[in-house]
Amino acid sequence: MGVAAIPKPPLVARRVLPFVWPVGAAALTGLATPVIVVGAFAALLDKRARLFRVSVLGVGVMWIDVRMLMECWRLSLKDPRQKSATWEDDHEAVFLAGLNRAMILARRWVGFEVRLDGRMHFGTDGAPLIAFARHAGPGDSLALAWLLGHTAGRMPKIVLAEALRWDPTVDALLTRMRSSFVPSRTGAGDDRTAGVRALARGLKHDDVLLLFPEGQNFSPDRRRRLIDRLREAGQELKARRAISLWNTLPPKTRGVIACLDERPDADVMIVAHAGFGQLSTPKEIWDAIPFTDRPFLVRTHTYAAADVPDEPAEIERWLDEHWTEIDQWVATHEGSGTS
């Protein structure tokens, strides 16, 4: 079951989790301590020190998460009515600082490194940016949000699954940053584009809306299951389209069209990345650690608002063309680490 199928936590859980999580993190740290010790000794046999690296990274990222939650509490105490002119900016600073700490830890402990393939164009000054990105591999959402925030100098506004509200830090921090939580597929009657439209409508000149049109992380198994479902439903043309893509899933267009319909003034960035797309199971990820010879390679192309189509059928064709280009680029660069 994917994240998109998990329902959001009930209101009572959302109220309790922020207070339970720091205590739970302390308990988990206690449980992880002997694992870290065992991992340190195991490194004498496993020269890649995978258990040691993963356990230390896991504890470190967990406390980064807790620290960001504490920062949200501090900001709430400082401004209980949430009326400060810097309320959103203060939370954005917490988010970027947390992302940076997590990326530093990931690079130090498992060799996770983001590299650019070519020049990254940040869009028109004074105009918002919308980024449509490939979705594949562990940590790609965080890596791309970090890249857009620290390299492009744009504040990421993220479209993510509502199931992620089970993390109280994500729930509190990203909500205050006006991110969009898409209802789970089990939410009958929910308009899954309403939040996306609202997020696009509220973009500021230095924001970037990050959307993953595939709707879920790519994996070879998901690709095969999608093709089978389309064939069973008699949608042969869509099945053939999915078959033609080896490294991506066909992009869904409802969210894309909603974004472009709300913000025809926004430039559009198409984001491809390679290096981790074939790591879709825990065993594959484990076997690849550390990632010292496997950079997270990112290629972007940015299009001026005037060059982006505005009719739904044209948008769909335009996006399909770019996804074909992404698929071909990934085939050349996946796992190679070269540009």
mmCIF file of C-alpha atoms in Angstrom:
data_model
loop_
_atom_site.group_PDB
_atom_site.id
_atom_site.type_symbol
_atom_site.label_atom_id
_atom_site.label_comp_id
_atom_site.label_asym_id
_atom_site.label_seq_id
_atom_site.Cartn_x
_atom_site.Cartn_y
_atom_site.Cartn_z
ATOM 1 C CA MET A 1 0.000 0.000 0.000
ATOM 2 C CA GLY A 2 1.443 3.353 -1.017
ATOM 3 C CA VAL A 3 1.415 6.516 1.047
ATOM 4 C CA ALA A 4 -1.366 7.971 -1.100
ATOM 5 C CA ALA A 5 -3.715 5.226 0.102
ATOM 6 C CA ILE A 6 -3.156 5.905 3.819
ATOM 7 C CA PRO A 7 -5.839 8.126 5.396
ATOM 8 C CA LYS A 8 -4.888 11.205 7.366
ATOM 9 C CA PRO A 9 -4.719 10.930 11.161
ATOM 10 C CA PRO A 10 -7.930 11.763 13.050
ATOM 11 C CA LEU A 11 -8.082 15.151 14.759
ATOM 12 C CA VAL A 12 -7.467 13.695 18.229
ATOM 13 C CA ALA A 13 -4.276 12.008 16.989
ATOM 14 C CA ARG A 14 -3.060 15.256 15.423
ATOM 15 C CA ARG A 15 -3.500 16.981 18.778
ATOM 16 C CA VAL A 16 -1.770 14.267 20.797
ATOM 17 C CA LEU A 17 1.120 13.318 18.497
ATOM 18 C CA PRO A 18 3.115 16.575 18.937
ATOM 19 C CA PHE A 19 3.408 15.847 22.663
ATOM 20 C CA VAL A 20 4.057 12.122 22.260
ATOM 21 C CA TRP A 21 6.675 12.437 19.537
ATOM 22 C CA PRO A 22 9.579 13.948 21.579
ATOM 23 C CA VAL A 23 9.104 11.288 24.258
ATOM 24 C CA GLY A 24 8.901 8.609 21.592
ATOM 25 C CA ALA A 25 12.066 9.946 19.969
ATOM 26 C CA ALA A 26 13.909 9.695 23.286
ATOM 27 C CA ALA A 27 12.722 6.100 23.699
ATOM 28 C CA LEU A 28 13.724 5.208 20.153
ATOM 29 C CA THR A 29 17.156 6.758 20.722
ATOM 30 C CA GLY A 30 17.591 4.502 23.744
ATOM 31 C CA LEU A 31 16.632 1.476 21.687
ATOM 32 C CA ALA A 32 18.923 2.552 18.845
ATOM 33 C CA THR A 33 21.994 3.042 21.041
ATOM 34 C CA PRO A 34 22.915 -0.663 21.272
ATOM 35 C CA VAL A 35 22.261 -0.987 17.532
ATOM 36 C CA ILE A 36 24.764 1.818 16.900
ATOM 37 C CA VAL A 37 27.306 0.084 19.155
ATOM 38 C CA VAL A 38 26.788 -3.237 17.366
ATOM 39 C CA GLY A 39 27.047 -1.421 14.035
ATOM 40 C CA ALA A 40 30.374 0.112 15.063
ATOM 41 C CA PHE A 41 31.794 -3.331 15.848
ATOM 42 C CA ALA A 42 30.196 -4.849 12.738
ATOM 43 C CA ALA A 43 32.108 -2.296 10.667
ATOM 44 C CA LEU A 44 35.208 -4.402 11.368
ATOM 45 C CA LEU A 45 33.647 -7.062 9.127
ATOM 46 C CA ASP A 46 31.456 -4.937 6.849
ATOM 47 C CA LYS A 47 33.869 -2.336 5.527
ATOM 48 C CA ARG A 48 30.908 -0.338 4.210
ATOM 49 C CA ALA A 49 29.681 0.015 7.808
ATOM 50 C CA ARG A 50 26.079 0.022 6.661
ATOM 51 C CA LEU A 51 24.404 -0.746 9.985
ATOM 52 C CA PHE A 52 26.472 1.917 11.752
ATOM 53 C CA ARG A 53 25.835 4.521 9.075
ATOM 54 C CA VAL A 54 22.079 3.927 8.812
ATOM 55 C CA SER A 55 21.452 3.798 12.569
ATOM 56 C CA VAL A 56 23.375 7.009 13.237
ATOM 57 C CA LEU A 57 21.669 8.766 10.324
ATOM 58 C CA GLY A 58 18.243 7.577 11.452
ATOM 59 C CA VAL A 59 18.720 8.934 14.971
ATOM 60 C CA GLY A 60 20.153 12.187 13.629
ATOM 61 C CA VAL A 61 17.286 12.821 11.213
ATOM 62 C CA MET A 62 14.772 11.953 13.919
ATOM 63 C CA TRP A 63 16.195 14.635 16.216
ATOM 64 C CA ILE A 64 16.286 17.166 13.396
ATOM 65 C CA ASP A 65 12.573 16.487 13.029
ATOM 66 C CA VAL A 66 12.016 16.929 16.779
ATOM 67 C CA ARG A 67 14.070 20.133 16.776
ATOM 68 C CA MET A 68 11.897 21.619 14.034
ATOM 69 C CA LEU A 69 8.798 20.718 16.053
ATOM 70 C CA MET A 70 10.286 22.505 19.079
ATOM 71 C CA GLU A 71 10.936 25.532 16.885
ATOM 72 C CA CYS A 72 7.262 25.519 15.884
ATOM 73 C CA TRP A 73 6.331 25.537 19.585
ATOM 74 C CA ARG A 74 8.708 28.414 20.212
ATOM 75 C CA LEU A 75 7.184 30.453 17.411
ATOM 76 C CA SER A 76 3.684 29.685 18.723
ATOM 77 C CA LEU A 77 4.623 30.906 22.208
ATOM 78 C CA LYS A 78 6.200 34.006 20.717
ATOM 79 C CA ASP A 79 3.092 34.794 18.662
ATOM 80 C CA PRO A 80 0.058 32.883 20.041
ATOM 81 C CA ARG A 81 -2.370 34.687 17.731
ATOM 82 C CA GLN A 82 -0.239 33.980 14.667
ATOM 83 C CA LYS A 83 -0.594 37.583 13.541
ATOM 84 C CA SER A 84 3.077 38.463 13.179
ATOM 85 C CA ALA A 85 4.122 39.865 9.805
ATOM 86 C CA THR A 86 6.997 37.369 9.828
ATOM 87 C CA TRP A 87 4.961 34.314 10.921
ATOM 88 C CA GLU A 88 5.260 32.449 7.639
ATOM 89 C CA ASP A 89 8.822 33.644 6.978
ATOM 90 C CA ASP A 90 9.935 32.405 10.412
ATOM 91 C CA HIS A 91 8.577 28.934 9.706
ATOM 92 C CA GLU A 92 10.161 28.905 6.264
ATOM 93 C CA ALA A 93 13.524 29.615 7.913
ATOM 94 C CA VAL A 94 12.994 26.666 10.270
ATOM 95 C CA PHE A 95 12.147 24.430 7.305
ATOM 96 C CA LEU A 96 15.201 25.412 5.262
ATOM 97 C CA ALA A 97 17.523 25.045 8.255
ATOM 98 C CA GLY A 98 16.132 21.572 8.973
ATOM 99 C CA LEU A 99 16.505 20.518 5.350
ATOM 100 C CA ASN A 100 20.099 21.727 5.337
ATOM 101 C CA ARG A 101 20.951 19.814 8.506
ATOM 102 C CA ALA A 102 19.374 16.645 7.096
ATOM 103 C CA MET A 103 21.290 16.945 3.816
ATOM 104 C CA ILE A 104 24.570 17.510 5.667
ATOM 105 C CA LEU A 105 23.949 14.397 7.756
ATOM 106 C CA ALA A 106 22.975 12.345 4.705
ATOM 107 C CA ARG A 107 26.133 13.339 2.878
ATOM 108 C CA ARG A 108 28.363 12.704 5.893
ATOM 109 C CA TRP A 109 26.936 9.320 6.870
ATOM 110 C CA VAL A 110 25.716 7.667 3.655
ATOM 111 C CA GLY A 111 27.394 9.730 0.935
ATOM 112 C CA PHE A 112 24.166 11.223 -0.429
ATOM 113 C CA GLU A 113 25.273 14.082 -2.689
ATOM 114 C CA VAL A 114 23.222 16.266 -5.042
ATOM 115 C CA ARG A 115 24.896 17.296 -8.290
ATOM 116 C CA LEU A 116 23.596 19.402 -11.152
ATOM 117 C CA ASP A 117 23.797 18.298 -14.767
ATOM 118 C CA GLY A 118 24.178 21.623 -16.542
ATOM 119 C CA ARG A 119 23.075 25.103 -15.537
ATOM 120 C CA MET A 120 19.985 25.651 -13.417
ATOM 121 C CA HIS A 121 17.803 28.572 -14.515
ATOM 122 C CA PHE A 122 15.776 29.976 -11.637
ATOM 123 C CA GLY A 123 12.963 31.626 -13.598
ATOM 124 C CA THR A 124 12.033 35.264 -14.104
ATOM 125 C CA ASP A 125 12.808 37.661 -11.256
ATOM 126 C CA GLY A 126 9.620 38.842 -9.593
ATOM 127 C CA ALA A 127 7.521 35.944 -10.928
ATOM 128 C CA PRO A 128 6.616 32.673 -9.189
ATOM 129 C CA LEU A 129 7.920 29.333 -10.417
ATOM 130 C CA ILE A 130 6.188 25.963 -10.744
ATOM 131 C CA ALA A 131 8.358 22.823 -10.804
ATOM 132 C CA PHE A 132 7.112 19.506 -12.189
ATOM 133 C CA ALA A 133 9.504 16.772 -11.076
ATOM 134 C CA ARG A 134 10.143 13.102 -11.588
ATOM 135 C CA HIS A 135 9.358 11.049 -8.481
ATOM 136 C CA ALA A 136 11.718 8.133 -7.836
ATOM 137 C CA GLY A 137 14.161 6.794 -5.303
ATOM 138 C CA PRO A 138 14.638 7.395 -1.569
ATOM 139 C CA GLY A 139 14.681 10.988 -0.377
ATOM 140 C CA ASP A 140 14.045 12.644 -3.733
ATOM 141 C CA SER A 141 11.346 14.989 -2.380
ATOM 142 C CA LEU A 142 13.621 16.352 0.349
ATOM 143 C CA ALA A 143 16.608 16.590 -1.977
ATOM 144 C CA LEU A 144 14.677 18.596 -4.577
ATOM 145 C CA ALA A 145 13.094 20.859 -1.946
ATOM 146 C CA TRP A 146 16.576 21.510 -0.554
ATOM 147 C CA LEU A 147 17.983 22.182 -4.032
ATOM 148 C CA LEU A 148 15.229 24.660 -4.898
ATOM 149 C CA GLY A 149 15.513 26.390 -1.532
ATOM 150 C CA HIS A 150 19.292 26.657 -1.273
ATOM 151 C CA THR A 151 20.440 26.755 -4.895
ATOM 152 C CA ALA A 152 17.559 28.378 -6.711
ATOM 153 C CA GLY A 153 16.818 30.711 -3.795
ATOM 154 C CA ARG A 154 13.114 29.881 -4.028
ATOM 155 C CA MET A 155 10.921 28.908 -1.100
ATOM 156 C CA PRO A 156 9.479 25.434 -1.829
ATOM 157 C CA LYS A 157 5.711 25.090 -1.505
ATOM 158 C CA ILE A 158 5.107 21.375 -1.636
ATOM 159 C CA VAL A 159 2.192 19.220 -2.722
ATOM 160 C CA LEU A 160 2.309 16.077 -0.574
ATOM 161 C CA ALA A 161 0.123 13.222 0.592
ATOM 162 C CA GLU A 162 -2.143 13.902 3.573
ATOM 163 C CA ALA A 163 -0.875 10.679 5.192
ATOM 164 C CA LEU A 164 2.343 12.568 6.001
ATOM 165 C CA ARG A 165 0.395 14.481 8.663
ATOM 166 C CA TRP A 166 1.147 11.455 10.875
ATOM 167 C CA ASP A 167 4.522 13.184 11.360
ATOM 168 C CA PRO A 168 3.564 16.030 13.729
ATOM 169 C CA THR A 169 6.457 18.183 12.510
ATOM 170 C CA VAL A 170 5.344 17.892 8.889
ATOM 171 C CA ASP A 171 1.764 18.563 9.963
ATOM 172 C CA ALA A 172 2.575 21.704 11.961
ATOM 173 C CA LEU A 173 5.413 23.201 9.934
ATOM 174 C CA LEU A 174 4.213 22.541 6.396
ATOM 175 C CA THR A 175 0.660 23.594 7.234
ATOM 176 C CA ARG A 176 1.922 26.937 8.522
ATOM 177 C CA MET A 177 3.935 27.283 5.307
ATOM 178 C CA ARG A 178 0.717 26.850 3.242
ATOM 179 C CA SER A 179 1.744 23.552 1.646
ATOM 180 C CA SER A 180 -1.001 21.433 0.085
ATOM 181 C CA PHE A 181 -1.928 18.065 1.590
ATOM 182 C CA VAL A 182 -3.681 15.954 -1.032
ATOM 183 C CA PRO A 183 -6.440 13.694 0.371
ATOM 184 C CA SER A 184 -5.827 9.958 0.269
ATOM 185 C CA ARG A 185 -7.388 7.902 -2.478
ATOM 186 C CA THR A 186 -9.699 6.449 0.151
ATOM 187 C CA GLY A 187 -11.300 9.842 0.748
ATOM 188 C CA ALA A 188 -14.436 9.496 -1.316
ATOM 189 C CA GLY A 189 -15.734 12.765 -2.649
ATOM 190 C CA ASP A 190 -12.584 14.767 -1.902
ATOM 191 C CA ASP A 191 -11.485 17.260 -4.552
ATOM 192 C CA ARG A 192 -7.827 16.312 -4.881
ATOM 193 C CA THR A 193 -7.008 19.444 -6.868
ATOM 194 C CA ALA A 194 -8.646 22.060 -4.622
ATOM 195 C CA GLY A 195 -5.608 22.355 -2.357
ATOM 196 C CA VAL A 196 -3.270 22.488 -5.331
ATOM 197 C CA ARG A 197 -5.263 25.360 -6.818
ATOM 198 C CA ALA A 198 -5.246 27.252 -3.533
ATOM 199 C CA LEU A 199 -1.505 26.755 -3.176
ATOM 200 C CA ALA A 200 -0.842 27.960 -6.722
ATOM 201 C CA ARG A 201 -3.131 30.942 -6.216
ATOM 202 C CA GLY A 202 -1.193 32.033 -3.131
ATOM 203 C CA LEU A 203 2.309 31.781 -4.618
ATOM 204 C CA LYS A 204 4.539 34.759 -3.897
ATOM 205 C CA HIS A 205 7.096 36.109 -6.331
ATOM 206 C CA ASP A 206 9.961 34.161 -4.723
ATOM 207 C CA ASP A 207 8.088 30.869 -4.204
ATOM 208 C CA VAL A 208 8.316 27.636 -6.146
ATOM 209 C CA LEU A 209 5.467 25.132 -6.156
ATOM 210 C CA LEU A 210 6.905 21.596 -6.261
ATOM 211 C CA LEU A 211 4.582 18.987 -7.770
ATOM 212 C CA PHE A 212 5.236 15.347 -8.719
ATOM 213 C CA PRO A 213 2.840 14.596 -11.610
ATOM 214 C CA GLU A 214 3.410 10.832 -11.454
ATOM 215 C CA GLY A 215 1.623 10.807 -8.109
ATOM 216 C CA GLN A 216 3.841 8.115 -6.598
ATOM 217 C CA ASN A 217 7.434 6.961 -6.507
ATOM 218 C CA PHE A 218 8.505 5.093 -9.639
ATOM 219 C CA SER A 219 9.531 1.472 -9.313
ATOM 220 C CA PRO A 220 9.643 -1.327 -11.904
ATOM 221 C CA ASP A 221 6.928 -3.170 -9.968
ATOM 222 C CA ARG A 222 4.625 -0.119 -9.933
ATOM 223 C CA ARG A 223 5.191 0.316 -13.658
ATOM 224 C CA ARG A 224 4.195 -3.303 -14.326
ATOM 225 C CA ARG A 225 1.137 -3.095 -12.083
ATOM 226 C CA LEU A 226 0.011 0.130 -13.773
ATOM 227 C CA ILE A 227 0.294 -1.458 -17.220
ATOM 228 C CA ASP A 228 -1.690 -4.481 -16.048
ATOM 229 C CA ARG A 229 -4.451 -2.286 -14.553
ATOM 230 C CA LEU A 230 -4.736 -0.209 -17.705
ATOM 231 C CA ARG A 231 -5.000 -3.311 -19.881
ATOM 232 C CA GLU A 232 -7.603 -4.866 -17.599
ATOM 233 C CA ALA A 233 -9.611 -1.638 -17.822
ATOM 234 C CA GLY A 234 -9.434 -1.717 -21.613
ATOM 235 C CA GLN A 235 -7.361 1.482 -21.784
ATOM 236 C CA GLU A 236 -4.966 0.195 -24.417
ATOM 237 C CA LEU A 237 -3.660 3.591 -25.534
ATOM 238 C CA LYS A 238 -2.705 4.547 -21.984
ATOM 239 C CA ALA A 239 -1.172 1.110 -21.491
ATOM 240 C CA ARG A 240 0.981 1.594 -24.591
ATOM 241 C CA ARG A 241 2.049 4.987 -23.277
ATOM 242 C CA ALA A 242 3.104 3.424 -19.965
ATOM 243 C CA ILE A 243 4.974 0.659 -21.829
ATOM 244 C CA SER A 244 6.943 3.269 -23.789
ATOM 245 C CA LEU A 245 8.342 4.698 -20.534
ATOM 246 C CA TRP A 246 10.964 2.533 -18.850
ATOM 247 C CA ASN A 247 12.127 4.811 -16.021
ATOM 248 C CA THR A 248 9.086 6.947 -15.233
ATOM 249 C CA LEU A 249 5.349 6.594 -14.796
ATOM 250 C CA PRO A 250 3.022 8.492 -17.172
ATOM 251 C CA PRO A 251 2.352 11.923 -15.639
ATOM 252 C CA LYS A 252 -1.139 12.719 -14.402
ATOM 253 C CA THR A 253 -2.385 16.049 -15.660
ATOM 254 C CA ARG A 254 -5.204 17.208 -13.346
ATOM 255 C CA GLY A 255 -2.866 18.811 -10.822
ATOM 256 C CA VAL A 256 -0.636 20.213 -13.550
ATOM 257 C CA ILE A 257 -3.577 21.808 -15.362
ATOM 258 C CA ALA A 258 -4.906 23.191 -12.072
ATOM 259 C CA CYS A 259 -1.562 24.858 -11.327
ATOM 260 C CA LEU A 260 -1.197 26.392 -14.765
ATOM 261 C CA ASP A 261 -4.824 27.481 -14.848
ATOM 262 C CA GLU A 262 -4.421 29.357 -11.554
ATOM 263 C CA ARG A 263 -1.027 30.876 -12.353
ATOM 264 C CA PRO A 264 -0.573 31.529 -16.066
ATOM 265 C CA ASP A 265 2.059 34.104 -15.039
ATOM 266 C CA ALA A 266 4.381 31.471 -13.533
ATOM 267 C CA ASP A 267 7.456 30.103 -15.258
ATOM 268 C CA VAL A 268 7.674 26.298 -15.338
ATOM 269 C CA MET A 269 10.652 24.120 -14.458
ATOM 270 C CA ILE A 270 10.836 20.483 -15.576
ATOM 271 C CA VAL A 271 13.016 18.473 -13.194
ATOM 272 C CA ALA A 272 14.681 15.166 -14.002
ATOM 273 C CA HIS A 273 16.970 13.254 -11.688
ATOM 274 C CA ALA A 274 18.922 10.027 -11.871
ATOM 275 C CA GLY A 275 21.043 7.801 -9.707
ATOM 276 C CA PHE A 276 18.484 6.439 -7.263
ATOM 277 C CA GLY A 277 15.467 5.548 -9.379
ATOM 278 C CA GLN A 278 16.221 1.815 -9.418
ATOM 279 C CA LEU A 279 16.513 1.657 -5.614
ATOM 280 C CA SER A 280 12.917 0.805 -4.845
ATOM 281 C CA THR A 281 13.202 -1.851 -2.127
ATOM 282 C CA PRO A 282 14.875 -1.741 1.304
ATOM 283 C CA LYS A 283 17.361 -4.420 0.169
ATOM 284 C CA GLU A 284 18.358 -2.447 -2.922
ATOM 285 C CA ILE A 285 18.880 0.694 -0.849
ATOM 286 C CA TRP A 286 20.813 -1.226 1.797
ATOM 287 C CA ASP A 287 23.099 -2.856 -0.776
ATOM 288 C CA ALA A 288 23.899 0.541 -2.353
ATOM 289 C CA ILE A 289 25.025 2.209 0.909
ATOM 290 C CA PRO A 290 27.206 4.244 1.038
ATOM 291 C CA PHE A 291 26.291 6.212 -2.080
ATOM 292 C CA THR A 292 29.773 7.624 -2.627
ATOM 293 C CA ASP A 293 29.874 6.610 -6.307
ATOM 294 C CA ARG A 294 26.186 7.284 -6.922
ATOM 295 C CA PRO A 295 25.373 11.020 -6.941
ATOM 296 C CA PHE A 296 21.797 12.269 -7.053
ATOM 297 C CA LEU A 297 22.117 13.877 -10.482
ATOM 298 C CA VAL A 298 19.597 16.610 -11.344
ATOM 299 C CA ARG A 299 18.843 18.220 -14.687
ATOM 300 C CA THR A 300 16.385 21.091 -15.049
ATOM 301 C CA HIS A 301 14.854 23.034 -17.935
ATOM 302 C CA THR A 302 12.923 26.225 -17.235
ATOM 303 C CA TYR A 303 10.333 27.663 -19.600
ATOM 304 C CA ALA A 304 8.961 31.190 -19.586
ATOM 305 C CA ALA A 305 5.255 31.478 -18.811
ATOM 306 C CA ALA A 306 4.567 32.687 -22.361
ATOM 307 C CA ASP A 307 6.063 29.469 -23.784
ATOM 308 C CA VAL A 308 3.874 27.123 -21.735
ATOM 309 C CA PRO A 309 0.554 26.016 -23.303
ATOM 310 C CA ASP A 310 -2.679 27.012 -21.593
ATOM 311 C CA GLU A 311 -5.228 24.602 -23.099
ATOM 312 C CA PRO A 312 -5.713 21.271 -21.259
ATOM 313 C CA ALA A 313 -5.130 19.074 -24.336
ATOM 314 C CA GLU A 314 -2.009 21.051 -25.258
ATOM 315 C CA ILE A 315 -0.739 20.903 -21.687
ATOM 316 C CA GLU A 316 -1.157 17.126 -21.682
ATOM 317 C CA ARG A 317 0.785 16.738 -24.942
ATOM 318 C CA TRP A 318 3.464 19.173 -23.742
ATOM 319 C CA LEU A 319 3.925 17.308 -20.472
ATOM 320 C CA ASP A 320 4.032 13.927 -22.206
ATOM 321 C CA GLU A 321 6.774 15.174 -24.513
ATOM 322 C CA HIS A 322 8.861 16.342 -21.586
ATOM 323 C CA TRP A 323 8.300 13.098 -19.701
ATOM 324 C CA THR A 324 9.559 11.185 -22.729
ATOM 325 C CA GLU A 325 12.679 13.357 -22.654
ATOM 326 C CA ILE A 326 13.082 12.718 -18.922
ATOM 327 C CA ASP A 327 12.711 8.973 -19.461
ATOM 328 C CA GLN A 328 15.385 8.962 -22.164
ATOM 329 C CA TRP A 329 17.750 11.116 -20.093
ATOM 330 C CA VAL A 330 17.318 8.844 -17.067
ATOM 331 C CA ALA A 331 18.064 5.786 -19.219
ATOM 332 C CA THR A 332 21.403 7.374 -20.102
ATOM 333 C CA HIS A 333 22.323 8.575 -16.617
ATOM 334 C CA GLU A 334 20.697 6.215 -14.109
ATOM 335 C CA GLY A 335 23.420 4.845 -11.888
ATOM 336 C CA SER A 336 26.217 6.183 -14.089
ATOM 337 C CA GLY A 337 27.023 9.264 -12.032
ATOM 338 C CA THR A 338 28.118 11.068 -15.189
ATOM 339 C CA SER A 339 26.735 14.128 -16.903
#
